[in-house]
CSV table of C-alpha atoms and ligand atoms in Angstrom, one decimal:
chain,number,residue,atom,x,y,z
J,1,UNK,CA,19.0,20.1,-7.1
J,2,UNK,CA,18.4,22.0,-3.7
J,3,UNK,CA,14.3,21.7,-5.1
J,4,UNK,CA,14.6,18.3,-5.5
J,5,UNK,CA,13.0,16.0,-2.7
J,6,UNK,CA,13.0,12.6,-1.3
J,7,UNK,CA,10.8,9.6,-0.3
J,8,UNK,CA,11.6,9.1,3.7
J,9,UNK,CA,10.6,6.3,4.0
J,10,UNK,CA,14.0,4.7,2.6
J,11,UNK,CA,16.2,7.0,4.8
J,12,UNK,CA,13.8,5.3,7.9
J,13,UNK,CA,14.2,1.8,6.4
J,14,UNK,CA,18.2,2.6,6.3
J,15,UNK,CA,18.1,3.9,10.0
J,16,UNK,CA,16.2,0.8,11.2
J,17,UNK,CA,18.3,-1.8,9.0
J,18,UNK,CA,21.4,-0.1,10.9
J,19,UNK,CA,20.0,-0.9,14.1
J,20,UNK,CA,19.6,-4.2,12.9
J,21,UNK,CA,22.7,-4.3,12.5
J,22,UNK,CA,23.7,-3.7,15.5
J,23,UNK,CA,21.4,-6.6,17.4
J,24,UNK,CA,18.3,-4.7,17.7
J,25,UNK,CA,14.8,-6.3,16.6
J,26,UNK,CA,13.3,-3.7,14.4
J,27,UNK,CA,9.6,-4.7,13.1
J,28,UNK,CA,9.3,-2.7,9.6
J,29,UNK,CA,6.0,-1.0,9.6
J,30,UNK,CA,7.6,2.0,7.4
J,31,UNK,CA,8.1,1.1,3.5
J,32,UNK,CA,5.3,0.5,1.7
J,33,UNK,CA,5.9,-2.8,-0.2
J,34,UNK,CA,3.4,-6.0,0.6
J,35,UNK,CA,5.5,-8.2,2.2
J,36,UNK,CA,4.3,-11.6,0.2
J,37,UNK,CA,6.4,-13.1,-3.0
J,38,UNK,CA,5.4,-12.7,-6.4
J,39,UNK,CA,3.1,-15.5,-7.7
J,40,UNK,CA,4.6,-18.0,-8.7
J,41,UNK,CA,3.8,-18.3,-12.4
J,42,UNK,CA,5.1,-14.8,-13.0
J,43,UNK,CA,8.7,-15.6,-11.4
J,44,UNK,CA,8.4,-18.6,-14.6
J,45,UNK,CA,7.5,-16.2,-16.9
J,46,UNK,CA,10.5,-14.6,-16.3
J,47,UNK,CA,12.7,-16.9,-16.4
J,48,UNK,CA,11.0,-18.5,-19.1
J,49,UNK,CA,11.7,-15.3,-21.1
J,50,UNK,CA,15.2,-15.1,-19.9
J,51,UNK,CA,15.9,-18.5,-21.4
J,52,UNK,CA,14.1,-17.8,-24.3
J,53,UNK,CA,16.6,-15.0,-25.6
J,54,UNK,CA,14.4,-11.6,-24.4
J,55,UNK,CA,17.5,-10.0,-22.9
J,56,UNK,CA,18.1,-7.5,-25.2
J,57,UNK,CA,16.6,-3.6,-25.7
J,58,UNK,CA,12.8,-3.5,-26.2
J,59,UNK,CA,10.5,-0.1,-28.0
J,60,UNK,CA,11.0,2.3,-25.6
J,61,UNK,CA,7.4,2.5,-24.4
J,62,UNK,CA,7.2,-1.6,-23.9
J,63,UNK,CA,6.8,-4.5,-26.1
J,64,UNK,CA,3.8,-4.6,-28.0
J,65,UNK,CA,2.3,-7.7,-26.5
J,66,UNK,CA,2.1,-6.3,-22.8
J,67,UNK,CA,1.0,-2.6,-24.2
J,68,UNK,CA,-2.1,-4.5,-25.6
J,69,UNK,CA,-2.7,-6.2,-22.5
J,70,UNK,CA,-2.4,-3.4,-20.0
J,71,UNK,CA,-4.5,-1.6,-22.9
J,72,UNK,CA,-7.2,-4.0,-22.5
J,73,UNK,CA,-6.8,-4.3,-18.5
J,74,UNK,CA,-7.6,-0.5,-18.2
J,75,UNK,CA,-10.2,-0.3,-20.4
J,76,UNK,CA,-12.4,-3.2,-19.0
J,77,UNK,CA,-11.3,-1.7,-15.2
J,78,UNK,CA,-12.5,1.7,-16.1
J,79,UNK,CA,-15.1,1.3,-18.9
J,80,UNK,CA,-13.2,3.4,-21.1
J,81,UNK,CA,-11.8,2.9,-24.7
J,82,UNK,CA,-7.7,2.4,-24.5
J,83,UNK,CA,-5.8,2.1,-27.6
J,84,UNK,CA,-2.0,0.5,-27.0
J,85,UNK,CA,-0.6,3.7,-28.3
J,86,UNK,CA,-1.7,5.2,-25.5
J,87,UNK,CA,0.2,3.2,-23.3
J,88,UNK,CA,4.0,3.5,-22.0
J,89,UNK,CA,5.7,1.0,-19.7
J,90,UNK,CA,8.0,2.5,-17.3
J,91,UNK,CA,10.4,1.0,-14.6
J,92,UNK,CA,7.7,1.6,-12.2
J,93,UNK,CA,4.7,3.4,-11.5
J,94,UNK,CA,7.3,6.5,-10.5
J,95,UNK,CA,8.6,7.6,-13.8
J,96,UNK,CA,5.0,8.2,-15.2
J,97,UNK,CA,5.4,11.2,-12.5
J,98,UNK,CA,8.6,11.8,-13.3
J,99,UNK,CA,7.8,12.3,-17.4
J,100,UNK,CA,4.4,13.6,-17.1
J,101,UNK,CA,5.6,16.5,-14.5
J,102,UNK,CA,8.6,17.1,-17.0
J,103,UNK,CA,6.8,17.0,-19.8
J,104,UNK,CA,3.9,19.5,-18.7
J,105,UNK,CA,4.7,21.7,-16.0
J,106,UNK,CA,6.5,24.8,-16.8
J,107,UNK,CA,8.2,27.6,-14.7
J,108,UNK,CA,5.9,29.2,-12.5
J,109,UNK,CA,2.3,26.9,-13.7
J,110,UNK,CA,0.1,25.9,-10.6
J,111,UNK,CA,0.1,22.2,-10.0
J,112,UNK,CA,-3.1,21.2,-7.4
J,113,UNK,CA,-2.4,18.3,-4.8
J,114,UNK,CA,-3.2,16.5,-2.0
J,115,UNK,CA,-1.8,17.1,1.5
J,116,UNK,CA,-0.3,14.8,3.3
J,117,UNK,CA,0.4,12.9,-0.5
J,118,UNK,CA,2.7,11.0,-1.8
J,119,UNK,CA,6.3,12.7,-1.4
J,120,UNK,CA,7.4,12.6,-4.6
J,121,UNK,CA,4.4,14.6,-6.3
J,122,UNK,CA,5.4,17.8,-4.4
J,123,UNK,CA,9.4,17.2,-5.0
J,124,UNK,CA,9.1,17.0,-9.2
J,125,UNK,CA,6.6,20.1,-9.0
J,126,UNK,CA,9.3,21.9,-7.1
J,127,UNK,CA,12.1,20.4,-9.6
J,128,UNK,CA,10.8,21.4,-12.5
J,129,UNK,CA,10.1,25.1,-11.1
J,130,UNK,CA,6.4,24.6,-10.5
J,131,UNK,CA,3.9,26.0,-7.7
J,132,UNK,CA,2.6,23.2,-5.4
J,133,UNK,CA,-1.0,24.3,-4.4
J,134,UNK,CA,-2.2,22.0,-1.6
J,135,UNK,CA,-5.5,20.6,-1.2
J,136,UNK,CA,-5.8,19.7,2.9
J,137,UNK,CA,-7.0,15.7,3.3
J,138,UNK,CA,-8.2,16.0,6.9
J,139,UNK,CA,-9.2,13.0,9.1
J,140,UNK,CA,-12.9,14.3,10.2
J,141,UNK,CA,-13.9,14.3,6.4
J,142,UNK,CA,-12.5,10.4,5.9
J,143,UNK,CA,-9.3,12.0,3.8
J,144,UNK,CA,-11.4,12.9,1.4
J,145,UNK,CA,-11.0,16.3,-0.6
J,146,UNK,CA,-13.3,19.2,0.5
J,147,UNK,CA,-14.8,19.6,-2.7
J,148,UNK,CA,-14.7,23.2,-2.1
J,149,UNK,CA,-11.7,23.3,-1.5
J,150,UNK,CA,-10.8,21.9,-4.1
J,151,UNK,CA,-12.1,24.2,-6.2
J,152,UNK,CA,-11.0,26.8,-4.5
J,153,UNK,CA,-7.6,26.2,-5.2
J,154,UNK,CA,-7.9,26.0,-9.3
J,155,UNK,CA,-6.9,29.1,-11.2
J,156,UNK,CA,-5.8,30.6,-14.6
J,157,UNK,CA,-2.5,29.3,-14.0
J,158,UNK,CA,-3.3,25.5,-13.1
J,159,UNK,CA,-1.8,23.2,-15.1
J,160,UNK,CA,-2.1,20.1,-13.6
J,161,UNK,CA,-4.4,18.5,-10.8
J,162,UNK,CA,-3.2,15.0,-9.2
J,163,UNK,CA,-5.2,12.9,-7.4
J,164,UNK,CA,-4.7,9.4,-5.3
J,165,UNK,CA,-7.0,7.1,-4.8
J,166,UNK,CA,-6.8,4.5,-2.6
J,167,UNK,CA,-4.1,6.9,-0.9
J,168,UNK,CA,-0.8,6.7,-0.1
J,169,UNK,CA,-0.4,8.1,2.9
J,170,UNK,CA,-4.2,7.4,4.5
J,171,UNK,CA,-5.7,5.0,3.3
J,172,UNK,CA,-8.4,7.5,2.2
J,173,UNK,CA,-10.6,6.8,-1.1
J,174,UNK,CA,-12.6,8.6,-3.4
J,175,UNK,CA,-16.2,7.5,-3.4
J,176,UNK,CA,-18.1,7.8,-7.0
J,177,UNK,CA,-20.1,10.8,-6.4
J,178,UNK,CA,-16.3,12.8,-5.0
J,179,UNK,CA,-15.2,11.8,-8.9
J,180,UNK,CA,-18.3,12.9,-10.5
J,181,UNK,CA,-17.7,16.4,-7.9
J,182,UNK,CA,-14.5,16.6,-9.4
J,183,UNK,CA,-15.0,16.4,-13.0
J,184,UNK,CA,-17.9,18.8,-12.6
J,185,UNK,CA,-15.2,21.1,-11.1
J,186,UNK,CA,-12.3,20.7,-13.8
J,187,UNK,CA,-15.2,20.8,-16.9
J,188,UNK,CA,-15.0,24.6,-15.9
J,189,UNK,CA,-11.1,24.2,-16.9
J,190,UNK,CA,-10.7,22.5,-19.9
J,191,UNK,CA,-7.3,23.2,-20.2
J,192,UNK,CA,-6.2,21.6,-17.0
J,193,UNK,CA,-4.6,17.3,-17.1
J,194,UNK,CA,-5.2,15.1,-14.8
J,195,UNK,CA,-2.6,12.9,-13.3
J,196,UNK,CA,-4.8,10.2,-11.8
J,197,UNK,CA,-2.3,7.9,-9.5
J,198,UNK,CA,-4.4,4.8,-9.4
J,199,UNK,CA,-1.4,2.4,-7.9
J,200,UNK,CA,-3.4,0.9,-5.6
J,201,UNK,CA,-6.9,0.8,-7.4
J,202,UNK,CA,-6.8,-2.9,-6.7
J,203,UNK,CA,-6.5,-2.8,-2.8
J,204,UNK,CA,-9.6,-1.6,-2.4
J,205,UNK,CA,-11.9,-3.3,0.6
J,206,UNK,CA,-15.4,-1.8,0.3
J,207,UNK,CA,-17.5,-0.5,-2.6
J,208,UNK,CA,-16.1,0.2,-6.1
J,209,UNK,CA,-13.4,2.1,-7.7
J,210,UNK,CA,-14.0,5.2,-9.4
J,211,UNK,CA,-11.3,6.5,-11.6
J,212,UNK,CA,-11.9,10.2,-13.0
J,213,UNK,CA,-10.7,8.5,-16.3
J,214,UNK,CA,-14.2,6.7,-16.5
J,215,UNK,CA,-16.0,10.6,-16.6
J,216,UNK,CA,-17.8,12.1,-19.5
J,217,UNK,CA,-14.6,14.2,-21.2
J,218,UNK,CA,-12.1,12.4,-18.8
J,219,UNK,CA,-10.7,9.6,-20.9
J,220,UNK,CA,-7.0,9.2,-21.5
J,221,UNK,CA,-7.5,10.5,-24.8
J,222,UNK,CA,-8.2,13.4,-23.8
J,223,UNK,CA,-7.1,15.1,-20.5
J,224,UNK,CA,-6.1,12.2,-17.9
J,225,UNK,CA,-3.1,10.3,-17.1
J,226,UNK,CA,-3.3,7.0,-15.8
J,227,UNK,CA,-0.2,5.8,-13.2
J,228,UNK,CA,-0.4,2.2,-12.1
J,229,UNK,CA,1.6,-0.6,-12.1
J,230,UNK,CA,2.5,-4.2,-10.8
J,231,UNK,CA,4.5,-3.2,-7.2
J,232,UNK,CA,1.4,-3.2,-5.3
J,233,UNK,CA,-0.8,-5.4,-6.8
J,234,UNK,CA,1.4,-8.7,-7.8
J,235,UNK,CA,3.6,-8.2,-4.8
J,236,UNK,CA,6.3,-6.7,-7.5
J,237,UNK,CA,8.0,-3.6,-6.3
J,238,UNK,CA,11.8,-5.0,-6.9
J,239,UNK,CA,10.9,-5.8,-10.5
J,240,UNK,CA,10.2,-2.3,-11.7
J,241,UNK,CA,7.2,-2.3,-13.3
J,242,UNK,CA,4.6,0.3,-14.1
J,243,UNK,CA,2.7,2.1,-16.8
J,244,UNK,CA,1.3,5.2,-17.2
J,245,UNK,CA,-2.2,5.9,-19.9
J,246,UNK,CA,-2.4,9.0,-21.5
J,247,UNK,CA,-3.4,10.9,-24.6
J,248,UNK,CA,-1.3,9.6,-28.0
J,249,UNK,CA,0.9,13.0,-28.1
J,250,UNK,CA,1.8,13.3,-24.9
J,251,UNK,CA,2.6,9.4,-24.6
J,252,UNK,CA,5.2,10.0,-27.7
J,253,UNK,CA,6.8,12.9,-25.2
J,254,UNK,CA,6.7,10.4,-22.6
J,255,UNK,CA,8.8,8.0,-24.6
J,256,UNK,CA,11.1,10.5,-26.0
J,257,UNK,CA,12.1,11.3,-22.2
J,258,UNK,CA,12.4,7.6,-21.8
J,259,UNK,CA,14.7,6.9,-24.6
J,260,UNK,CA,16.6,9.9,-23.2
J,261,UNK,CA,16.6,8.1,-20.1
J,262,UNK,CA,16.1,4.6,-19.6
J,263,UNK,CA,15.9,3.4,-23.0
J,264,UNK,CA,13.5,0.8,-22.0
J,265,UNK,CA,12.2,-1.2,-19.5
J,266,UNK,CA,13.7,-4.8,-18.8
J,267,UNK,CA,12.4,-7.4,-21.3
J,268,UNK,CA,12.4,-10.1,-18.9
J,269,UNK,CA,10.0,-8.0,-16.7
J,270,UNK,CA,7.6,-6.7,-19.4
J,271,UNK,CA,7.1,-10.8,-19.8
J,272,UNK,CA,6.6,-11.6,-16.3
J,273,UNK,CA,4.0,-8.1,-16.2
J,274,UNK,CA,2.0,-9.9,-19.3
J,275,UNK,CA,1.8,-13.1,-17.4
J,276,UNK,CA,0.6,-11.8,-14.1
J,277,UNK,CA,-2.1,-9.6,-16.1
J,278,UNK,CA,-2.8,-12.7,-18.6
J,279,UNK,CA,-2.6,-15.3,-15.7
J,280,UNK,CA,-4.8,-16.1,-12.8
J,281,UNK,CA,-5.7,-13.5,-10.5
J,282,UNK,CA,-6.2,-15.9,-7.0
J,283,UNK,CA,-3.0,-15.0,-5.7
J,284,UNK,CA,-4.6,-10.8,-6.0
J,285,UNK,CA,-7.3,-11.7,-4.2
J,286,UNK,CA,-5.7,-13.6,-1.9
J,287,UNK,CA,-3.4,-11.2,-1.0
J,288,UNK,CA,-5.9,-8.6,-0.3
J,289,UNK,CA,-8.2,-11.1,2.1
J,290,UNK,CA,-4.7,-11.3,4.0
J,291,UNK,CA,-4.6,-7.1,3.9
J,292,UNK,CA,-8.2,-6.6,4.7
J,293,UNK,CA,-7.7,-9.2,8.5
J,294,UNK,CA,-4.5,-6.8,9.1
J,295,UNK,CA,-6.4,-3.9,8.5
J,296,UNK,CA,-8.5,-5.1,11.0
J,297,UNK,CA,-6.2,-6.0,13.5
J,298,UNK,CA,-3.8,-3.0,13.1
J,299,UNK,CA,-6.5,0.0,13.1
J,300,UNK,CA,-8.3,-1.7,16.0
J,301,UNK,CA,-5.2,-2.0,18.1
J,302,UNK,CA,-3.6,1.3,17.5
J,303,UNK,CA,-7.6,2.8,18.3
J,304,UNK,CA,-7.0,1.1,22.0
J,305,UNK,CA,-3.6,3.0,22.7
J,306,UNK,CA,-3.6,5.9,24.5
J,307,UNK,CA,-3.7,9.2,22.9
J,308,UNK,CA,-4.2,7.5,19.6
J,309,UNK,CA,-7.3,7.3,17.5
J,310,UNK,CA,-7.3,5.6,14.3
J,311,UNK,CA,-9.9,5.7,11.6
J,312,UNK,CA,-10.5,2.7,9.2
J,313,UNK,CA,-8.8,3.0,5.8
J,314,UNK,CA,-10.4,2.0,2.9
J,315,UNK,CA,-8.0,0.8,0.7
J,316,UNK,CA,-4.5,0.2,0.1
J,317,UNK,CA,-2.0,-0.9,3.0
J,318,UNK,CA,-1.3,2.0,5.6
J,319,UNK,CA,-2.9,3.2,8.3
J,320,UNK,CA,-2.7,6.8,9.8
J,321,UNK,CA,-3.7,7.3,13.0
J,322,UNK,CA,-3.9,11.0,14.7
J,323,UNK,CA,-1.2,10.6,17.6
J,324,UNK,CA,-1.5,14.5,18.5
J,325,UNK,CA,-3.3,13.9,21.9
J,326,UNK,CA,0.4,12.2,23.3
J,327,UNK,CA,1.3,15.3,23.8
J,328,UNK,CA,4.5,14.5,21.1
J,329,UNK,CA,5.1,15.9,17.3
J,330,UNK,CA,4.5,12.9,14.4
J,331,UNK,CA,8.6,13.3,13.9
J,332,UNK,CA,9.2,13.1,17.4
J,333,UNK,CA,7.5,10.1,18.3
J,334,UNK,CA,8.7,8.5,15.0
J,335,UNK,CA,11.4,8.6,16.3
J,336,UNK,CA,10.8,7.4,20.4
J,337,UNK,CA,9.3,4.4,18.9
J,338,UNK,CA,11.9,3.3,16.4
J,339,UNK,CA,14.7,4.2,19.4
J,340,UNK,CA,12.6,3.0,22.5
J,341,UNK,CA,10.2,-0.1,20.6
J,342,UNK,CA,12.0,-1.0,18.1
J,343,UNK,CA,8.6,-0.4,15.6
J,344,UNK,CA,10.1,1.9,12.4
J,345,UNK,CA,6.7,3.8,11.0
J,346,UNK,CA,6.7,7.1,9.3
J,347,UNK,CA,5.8,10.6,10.3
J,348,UNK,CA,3.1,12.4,8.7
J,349,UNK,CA,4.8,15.4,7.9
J,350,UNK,CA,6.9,13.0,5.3
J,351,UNK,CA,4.2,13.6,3.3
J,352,UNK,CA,3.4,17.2,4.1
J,353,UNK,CA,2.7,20.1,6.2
J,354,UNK,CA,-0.7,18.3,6.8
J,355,UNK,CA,0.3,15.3,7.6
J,356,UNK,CA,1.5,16.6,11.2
J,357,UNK,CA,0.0,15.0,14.3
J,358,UNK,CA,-0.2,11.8,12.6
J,359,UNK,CA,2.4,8.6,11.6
J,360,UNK,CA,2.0,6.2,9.0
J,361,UNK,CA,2.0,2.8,9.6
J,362,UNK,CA,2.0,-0.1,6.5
J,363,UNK,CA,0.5,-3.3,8.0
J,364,UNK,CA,2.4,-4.8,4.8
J,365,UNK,CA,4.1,-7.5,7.6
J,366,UNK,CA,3.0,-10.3,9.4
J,367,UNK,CA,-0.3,-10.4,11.7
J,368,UNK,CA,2.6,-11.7,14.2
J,369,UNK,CA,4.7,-8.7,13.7
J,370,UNK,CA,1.9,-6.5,13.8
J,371,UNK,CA,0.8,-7.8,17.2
J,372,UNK,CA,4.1,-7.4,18.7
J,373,UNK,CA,4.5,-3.8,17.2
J,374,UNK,CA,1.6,-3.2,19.2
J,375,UNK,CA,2.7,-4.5,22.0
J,376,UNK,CA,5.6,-2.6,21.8
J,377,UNK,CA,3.7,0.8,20.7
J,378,UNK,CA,1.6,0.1,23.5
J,379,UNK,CA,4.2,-0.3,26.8
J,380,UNK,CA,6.1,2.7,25.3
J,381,UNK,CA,2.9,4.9,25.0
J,382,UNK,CA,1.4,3.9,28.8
J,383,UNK,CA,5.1,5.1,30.1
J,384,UNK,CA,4.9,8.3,28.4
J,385,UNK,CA,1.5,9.4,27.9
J,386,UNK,CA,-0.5,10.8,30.9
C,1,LIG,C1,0.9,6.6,-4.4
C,1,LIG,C2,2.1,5.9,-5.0
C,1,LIG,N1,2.2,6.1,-6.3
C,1,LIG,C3,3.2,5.5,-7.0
C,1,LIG,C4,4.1,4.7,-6.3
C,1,LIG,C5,5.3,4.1,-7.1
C,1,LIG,O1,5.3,2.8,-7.2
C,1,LIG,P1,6.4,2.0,-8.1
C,1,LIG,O2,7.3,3.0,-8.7
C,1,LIG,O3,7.1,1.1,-7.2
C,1,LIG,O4,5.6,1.2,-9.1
C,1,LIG,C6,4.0,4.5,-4.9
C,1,LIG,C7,5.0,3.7,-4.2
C,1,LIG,O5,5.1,3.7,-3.0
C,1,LIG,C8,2.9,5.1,-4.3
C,1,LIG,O6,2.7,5.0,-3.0
């Protein structure tokens, strides 16, 4: 257990709700959830199903109906073939990370990441008695990998290779010709998956997205494991609802962890996740016109404050600007500015080694509240900062 890790950001959102509790006005810029309410029609669907009589067990890897649909959804998204079988729904987009790292990674195989990346990547490596092999995302190259890099860090003993685009912590995305670098890379190791965590694929605010799963050889039939889900894109994190696409044999694996696990995932939910896929898709883009103006608002404030300098993420909802120049670590002024503003935002190191100098901010609230955080961030910054 001492290899497992954790996800920060809920020990910062318990800190700041405790202040709260106490009287203090915290502004939540730390957990990444969008802030809005699921559409409307989905919240029926539910219930609809609810009333209907789905609230018993379901196949483990989801009913059939919504495996056909997210089938379909991928495949036209990526221009790739998907067969239903190749689907599993999960609780979430985490237990495809979870399963997959389980079910592939052995004792003492290489697993090659991003760094800063999602916590929980580097925790189930660790768990399961694998070797993390970081793969630095620095600010001057847009947090994009070093393709050299990259491939510098693949060996005999590489197993897996994940990758995270639009990211989670930066903001960073990988542009078409990175993907077609990449596959170039790992056609040299045929032997190597690829966990592809494509979460926020959806928040995306310039160009197109490229998944690896769309390359020559690349295709979840063969090497590459889709993760996404509904948290990010129909406002659904509370619901628990995510998928992962992968080859046929691994996908039974997947489900026999499952049924060892969670059995399945809730009915009513699997119905509410076919209608937002079947339904209309205004409230989507409605939500991300309403992400791109915060974007806008947050990185160009935060580029104004002294010792801070923020580059423009291109897709999903953080921003992660380099705060080294304060003269204070990434935990330590995480900290100043939940005490001393009252703003609760992330380190960088909560997502690893490279993610020092930096803190993560999810403009996932208000333009109101992001103003005042601002605000805040500012008059704390000009006291302490010379
Ligand atoms: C990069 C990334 N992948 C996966 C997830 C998991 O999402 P969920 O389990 O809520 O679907 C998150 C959530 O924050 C994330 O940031």
């Amino acid at each position: 257990m001492e290899r497992l890790g954790t996800e920060t950001a809920f020990s910062v959102l318990a800190k700041a709700k405790a202040l709260e509790a106490e009287g203090r006005g915290i502004i939540h810029l730390e957990i990444g959830e969008p802030d809005f309410d699921t559409p409307s029609h989905v919240v029926e669907a539910a219930c609809r199903a609810l009333q209907d009589g789905h609230t018993h067990y379901t196949p483990t890897a989801g009913i059939p109906e919504l495996r056909g649909a997210i089938a379909e959804d991928v495949g036209s998204s990526r221009g790739i073939d998907v067969s239903p079988d190749q689907v599993v729904v999960t609780p979430g987009g985490k237990p495809i990370m979870f399963f997959t790292i389980l079910a592939l990674v052995e004792e003492g195989d290489e697993v090659l990441l991003p760094n800063p990346a999602f916590p929980i990547y580097e925790s189930m490596v660790n768990f399961v008695g694998g070797r993390p092999v970081f793969v630095p995302l620095r600010q001057e190259h847009g947090f994009r990998f070093d393709l050299d890099e990259f491939a510098a860090g693949l060996s005999e003993r590489t197993r897996l290779v994940i990758l995270n685009s639009p990211a989670n912590p930066t903001g960073g995305v990988l542009t078409p010709d990175d993907i077609a670098g990449l596959a170039e890379i790992l056609r040299k190791h045929p032997d190597v998956y690829v966990l592809s965590d494509e979460i926020y694929s959806r928040l995306l605010y310039t160009g197109d997205f490229a998944s690896i799963a769309s390359e020559e050889g690349f295709g979840p039939d063969t090497r590459t494991i889709i993760l996404d889900g509904f948290s990010k894109t129909y406002a659904m994190t509370g619901w628990r609802l995510g998928y992962g696409v992968m080859p046929e044999p691994l996908a039974e694996e997947v489900a026999k962890l499952q049924v060892n696990s969670n059995s399945c995932t809730s009915a009513a939910t699997q119905h509410a996740g076919l209608a937002a896929l079947r339904g209309p898709q205004d409230a989507v883009d409605g939500m991300l016109a309403e992400f791109l103006a915060r974007r806008d608002l947050i990185v160009a404030g935060l580029d104004e404050l002294p010792g801070v300098e923020c580059i423009m993420p291109q897709g999903a909802f953080y921003a992660f600007p380099r705060i080294a120049e304060t003269g204070y670590s990434a935990d330590e002024l995480a900290d100043l500015l939940l005490d001393e503003a009252g703003v609760a935002c992330l380190s960088g190191t909560a997502f690893g080694h490279h993610g020092e100098g930096h803190l993560r901010l999810s403009y996932a609230n208000s333009r109101e509240n992001i103003a005042l955080a601002l605000e805040r961030i500012g008059d704390v910054l000009s006291r302490v900062v010379r």
